PDB file of C-alpha atoms in Angstrom:
ATOM      1  CA  MET L 673      55.390 100.508 115.617  1.00 94.00           C
ATOM      2  CA  ILE L 674      56.827 101.324 119.334  1.00 95.00           C
ATOM      3  CA  VAL L 675      58.932 104.690 120.407  1.00 97.00           C
ATOM      4  CA  ALA L 676      61.176 103.117 123.244  1.00 96.00           C
ATOM      5  CA  PHE L 677      62.337 105.256 126.127  1.00 94.00           C
ATOM      6  CA  TYR L 678      65.076 104.957 128.098  1.00 88.00           C
ATOM      7  CA  LYS L 679      64.176 105.838 131.900  1.00 84.00           C
ATOM      8  CA  VAL L 680      66.933 107.678 134.053  1.00 80.00           C
ATOM      9  CA  ASP L 681      65.464 106.235 137.179  1.00 75.00           C
ATOM     10  CA  HIS L 682      67.385 103.480 137.298  1.00 65.00           C
ATOM     11  CA  SER L 683      71.570 102.301 138.109  1.00 70.00           C
ATOM     12  CA  GLY L 684      72.463 102.238 134.878  1.00 72.00           C
ATOM     13  CA  ALA L 685      71.758 105.744 133.765  1.00 73.00           C
ATOM     14  CA  THR L 686      75.000 107.743 132.948  1.00 70.00           C
ATOM     15  CA  LEU L 687      75.644 111.443 134.204  1.00 72.00           C
ATOM     16  CA  VAL L 688      74.898 112.201 130.229  1.00 72.00           C
ATOM     17  CA  ASP L 689      71.330 111.243 129.953  1.00 71.00           C
ATOM     18  CA  LYS L 690      70.699 112.579 133.499  1.00 68.00           C
ATOM     19  CA  ALA L 691      72.577 116.007 132.382  1.00 70.00           C
ATOM     20  CA  ILE L 692      69.699 115.781 129.118  1.00 71.00           C
ATOM     21  CA  ALA L 693      66.370 114.678 131.197  1.00 66.00           C
ATOM     22  CA  TRP L 694      67.485 117.474 133.429  1.00 66.00           C
ATOM     23  CA  TRP L 695      67.707 120.190 131.126  1.00 67.00           C
ATOM     24  CA  THR L 696      64.668 119.146 128.871  1.00 69.00           C
ATOM     25  CA  SER L 697      62.786 118.823 131.868  1.00 69.00           C
ATOM     26  CA  GLY L 698      59.981 121.183 132.793  1.00 63.00           C
ATOM     27  CA  PHE L 699      60.753 124.018 134.860  1.00 60.00           C
ATOM     28  CA  LYS L 700      59.473 122.906 138.048  1.00 60.00           C
ATOM     29  CA  ALA L 701      60.605 119.173 137.723  1.00 58.00           C
ATOM     30  CA  LYS L 702      63.957 120.739 137.434  1.00 59.00           C
ATOM     31  CA  PHE L 703      63.480 121.361 141.563  1.00 62.00           C
ATOM     32  CA  ASN L 704      61.852 118.615 142.957  1.00 63.00           C
ATOM     33  CA  SER L 705      62.773 115.721 141.765  1.00 64.00           C
ATOM     34  CA  GLU L 706      60.208 114.997 138.801  1.00 65.00           C
ATOM     35  CA  TRP L 707      63.163 115.222 136.823  1.00 58.00           C
ATOM     36  CA  LYS L 708      64.520 112.213 137.804  1.00 60.00           C
ATOM     37  CA  LYS L 709      61.423 110.403 136.274  1.00 69.00           C
ATOM     38  CA  SER L 710      61.960 111.369 132.848  1.00 77.00           C
ATOM     39  CA  TYR L 711      63.309 110.314 129.692  1.00 84.00           C
ATOM     40  CA  SER L 712      66.865 110.324 128.033  1.00 83.00           C
ATOM     41  CA  HIS L 713      66.377 108.750 124.625  1.00 88.00           C
ATOM     42  CA  THR L 714      64.369 107.403 122.117  1.00 94.00           C
ATOM     43  CA  GLU L 715      64.158 105.087 120.086  1.00 95.00           C
ATOM     44  CA  ILE L 716      61.314 103.817 116.956  1.00 97.00           C
ATOM     45  CA  VAL L 717      60.744  99.979 116.863  1.00 97.00           C
ATOM     46  CA  PHE L 718      59.911  98.627 114.429  1.00 97.00           C
ATOM     47  CA  SER L 719      57.385  95.176 114.503  1.00 95.00           C
ATOM     48  CA  ASP L 720      60.636  93.073 113.173  1.00 96.00           C
ATOM     49  CA  GLY L 721      62.027  93.379 116.582  1.00 95.00           C
ATOM     50  CA  VAL L 722      64.393  96.804 114.675  1.00 96.00           C
ATOM     51  CA  MET L 723      65.344  99.736 116.280  1.00 96.00           C
ATOM     52  CA  ILE L 724      66.525 102.977 114.304  1.00 96.00           C
ATOM     53  CA  SER L 725      68.082 105.853 116.777  1.00 93.00           C
ATOM     54  CA  CYS L 726      71.107 107.426 116.581  1.00 92.00           C
ATOM     55  CA  SER L 727      72.913 107.524 120.037  1.00 85.00           C
ATOM     56  CA  PRO L 728      76.580 109.803 121.532  1.00 82.00           C
ATOM     57  CA  ARG L 729      77.225 105.943 122.338  1.00 81.00           C
ATOM     58  CA  GLU L 730      77.461 104.841 118.888  1.00 86.00           C
ATOM     59  CA  GLY L 731      78.094 108.262 117.069  1.00 89.00           C
ATOM     60  CA  GLU L 732      75.943 107.372 114.544  1.00 94.00           C
ATOM     61  CA  VAL L 733      72.112 106.758 113.338  1.00 96.00           C
ATOM     62  CA  ARG L 734      71.782 102.560 113.845  1.00 95.00           C
ATOM     63  CA  ALA L 735      69.461 100.156 112.773  1.00 95.00           C
ATOM     64  CA  LYS L 736      69.401  97.222 115.647  1.00 93.00           C
ATOM     65  CA  LYS L 737      68.021  94.666 117.401  1.00 94.00           C
ATOM     66  CA  HIS L 738      66.452  96.164 120.459  1.00 91.00           C
ATOM     67  CA  THR L 739      65.746  94.298 123.609  1.00 88.00           C
ATOM     68  CA  GLU L 740      62.880  95.094 125.692  1.00 89.00           C
ATOM     69  CA  ASN L 741      63.316  95.598 129.856  1.00 89.00           C
ATOM     70  CA  LYS L 742      60.573  97.629 131.379  1.00 90.00           C
ATOM     71  CA  ALA L 743      63.496  98.692 134.182  1.00 88.00           C
ATOM     72  CA  HIS L 744      64.897 100.701 132.110  1.00 88.00           C
ATOM     73  CA  TRP L 745      62.902 101.487 128.979  1.00 92.00           C
ATOM     74  CA  ASP L 746      58.308 102.898 128.990  1.00 93.00           C
ATOM     75  CA  TYR L 747      57.189 102.007 126.055  1.00 96.00           C
ATOM     76  CA  LEU L 748      54.332 103.351 123.553  1.00 95.00           C
ATOM     77  CA  ASP L 749      52.299 101.430 121.095  1.00 94.00           C
ATOM     78  CA  LEU L 750      51.323 104.080 118.463  1.00 92.00           C
ATOM     79  CA  SER L 751      49.993 100.389 115.851  1.00 87.00           C
ATOM     80  CA  GLY L 752      47.773 101.770 112.822  1.00 89.00           C
ATOM     81  CA  LEU L 753      50.921 104.374 111.802  1.00 94.00           C
ATOM     82  CA  ASP L 754      52.583 103.533 107.795  1.00 95.00           C
ATOM     83  CA  GLU L 755      54.838 101.350 108.965  1.00 95.00           C
ATOM     84  CA  GLU L 756      56.387 100.383 105.495  1.00 96.00           C
ATOM     85  CA  THR L 757      56.781 104.240 104.451  1.00 96.00           C
ATOM     86  CA  ALA L 758      58.484 105.104 108.267  1.00 96.00           C
ATOM     87  CA  ARG L 759      61.129 102.685 107.938  1.00 97.00           C
ATOM     88  CA  ALA L 760      62.012 103.202 104.227  1.00 97.00           C
ATOM     89  CA  PHE L 761      62.960 106.493 105.534  1.00 97.00           C
ATOM     90  CA  ALA L 762      64.524 105.505 108.192  1.00 97.00           C
ATOM     91  CA  ASP L 763      66.747 102.701 106.412  1.00 97.00           C
ATOM     92  CA  THR L 764      67.429 105.823 104.724  1.00 97.00           C
ATOM     93  CA  GLN L 765      69.006 107.283 107.973  1.00 97.00           C
ATOM     94  CA  VAL L 766      71.376 104.866 109.058  1.00 97.00           C
ATOM     95  CA  GLY L 767      74.987 105.985 108.752  1.00 96.00           C
ATOM     96  CA  LYS L 768      74.566 109.677 109.232  1.00 96.00           C
ATOM     97  CA  LYS L 769      75.726 111.446 112.217  1.00 95.00           C
ATOM     98  CA  TYR L 770      74.758 112.413 116.065  1.00 88.00           C
ATOM     99  CA  ASP L 771      73.939 116.080 115.837  1.00 87.00           C
ATOM    100  CA  TRP L 772      76.036 117.155 118.439  1.00 79.00           C
ATOM    101  CA  LEU L 773      75.164 121.263 117.363  1.00 78.00           C
ATOM    102  CA  GLY L 774      71.062 120.137 117.289  1.00 78.00           C
ATOM    103  CA  VAL L 775      71.581 119.144 121.110  1.00 73.00           C
ATOM    104  CA  ALA L 776      72.668 122.226 121.590  1.00 69.00           C
ATOM    105  CA  GLY L 777      70.252 123.872 119.776  1.00 68.00           C
ATOM    106  CA  PHE L 778      68.224 123.157 122.673  1.00 62.00           C
ATOM    107  CA  VAL L 779      70.580 126.106 124.818  1.00 58.00           C
ATOM    108  CA  ILE L 780      71.243 128.128 121.638  1.00 60.00           C
ATOM    109  CA  GLY L 781      69.073 128.214 118.462  1.00 58.00           C
ATOM    110  CA  VAL L 782      70.707 125.595 115.608  1.00 60.00           C
ATOM    111  CA  ARG L 783      69.040 125.373 113.079  1.00 64.00           C
ATOM    112  CA  GLU L 784      67.562 121.818 111.920  1.00 71.00           C
ATOM    113  CA  ASN L 785      69.797 120.136 109.767  1.00 73.00           C
ATOM    114  CA  GLU L 786      68.456 116.238 108.304  1.00 80.00           C
ATOM    115  CA  LYS L 787      72.540 115.433 107.254  1.00 88.00           C
ATOM    116  CA  ARG L 788      73.287 114.493 111.512  1.00 90.00           C
ATOM    117  CA  TRP L 789      70.483 113.471 113.950  1.00 93.00           C
ATOM    118  CA  PHE L 790      69.869 113.380 117.114  1.00 91.00           C
ATOM    119  CA  CYS L 791      67.342 110.502 118.872  1.00 91.00           C
ATOM    120  CA  SER L 792      64.683 112.618 119.623  1.00 93.00           C
ATOM    121  CA  GLU L 793      64.226 114.299 116.255  1.00 93.00           C
ATOM    122  CA  LEU L 794      65.187 111.455 113.486  1.00 95.00           C
ATOM    123  CA  SER L 795      61.719 109.289 116.187  1.00 96.00           C
ATOM    124  CA  THR L 796      60.043 112.827 115.733  1.00 95.00           C
ATOM    125  CA  ARG L 797      60.374 113.088 112.003  1.00 94.00           C
ATOM    126  CA  VAL L 798      60.162 108.503 111.552  1.00 96.00           C
ATOM    127  CA  LEU L 799      56.920 109.336 113.461  1.00 95.00           C
ATOM    128  CA  GLN L 800      55.816 111.933 111.363  1.00 94.00           C
ATOM    129  CA  ILE L 801      56.979 110.211 107.788  1.00 94.00           C
ATOM    130  CA  GLY L 802      54.412 106.991 109.294  1.00 95.00           C
ATOM    131  CA  GLY L 803      51.324 109.558 109.778  1.00 93.00           C
ATOM    132  CA  CYS L 804      51.272 110.363 113.167  1.00 90.00           C
ATOM    133  CA  ILE L 805      49.243 113.195 113.041  1.00 77.00           C
ATOM    134  CA  LYS L 806      49.421 114.675 116.714  1.00 77.00           C
ATOM    135  CA  LEU L 807      53.511 115.295 115.602  1.00 78.00           C
ATOM    136  CA  GLY L 808      51.745 117.612 112.533  1.00 80.00           C
ATOM    137  CA  ASP L 809      54.347 120.353 110.950  1.00 80.00           C
ATOM    138  CA  ILE L 810      55.976 120.308 114.464  1.00 87.00           C
ATOM    139  CA  THR L 811      59.740 120.954 113.959  1.00 86.00           C
ATOM    140  CA  PRO L 812      61.481 117.667 114.602  1.00 90.00           C
ATOM    141  CA  ALA L 813      64.625 119.795 116.147  1.00 87.00           C
ATOM    142  CA  ARG L 814      62.818 121.391 118.890  1.00 85.00           C
ATOM    143  CA  VAL L 815      61.853 117.763 120.215  1.00 89.00           C
ATOM    144  CA  SER L 816      63.108 116.185 123.388  1.00 88.00           C
ATOM    145  CA  PRO L 817      62.614 113.010 124.766  1.00 91.00           C
ATOM    146  CA  ASN L 818      60.381 114.260 127.147  1.00 87.00           C
ATOM    147  CA  ARG L 819      58.420 116.389 125.077  1.00 88.00           C
ATOM    148  CA  LEU L 820      57.814 113.906 122.482  1.00 93.00           C
ATOM    149  CA  TYR L 821      56.766 111.536 125.833  1.00 91.00           C
ATOM    150  CA  LYS L 822      53.438 114.143 126.377  1.00 88.00           C
ATOM    151  CA  LEU L 823      53.261 114.549 122.915  1.00 90.00           C
ATOM    152  CA  LEU L 824      52.832 110.841 121.952  1.00 92.00           C
ATOM    153  CA  LYS L 825      50.255 110.661 125.045  1.00 87.00           C
ATOM    154  CA  ARG L 826      47.879 112.861 124.530  1.00 78.00           C
ATOM    155  CA  ARG L 827      46.927 110.996 121.087  1.00 53.00           C
TER     156      ARG L 827
END
């Protein structure tokens, strides 16, 4: 399994992408422009090239072929996890709606709801189910794309 992280330091990044990256970057990064080197979106890419994620663009969890583009994405290879179990869970999530309240939870503290997902929340849960010990019992709803990247880099 691979986790793909969408970068905001290119011309294709939208204002929403940049707002997410800025809001979820560290305090210091917000003021020294380091947030521009951060991420606004995550996807889990399985070994067959199919990715699973949830984006406000589509409004729901979807599975589709991921096209590698290193200019727009950074990739972390997490081989060694239980991909079969992770994939089985991920497949049951397809069609669930985007979790706008969950995203707002970064600001107002909304509780986790597994009937809806935002990208890094779903990615974190899929990785936990796949056996990513590094993520342990972290609450997926409290994990932004930037935090997920930092947690996995420590792996």
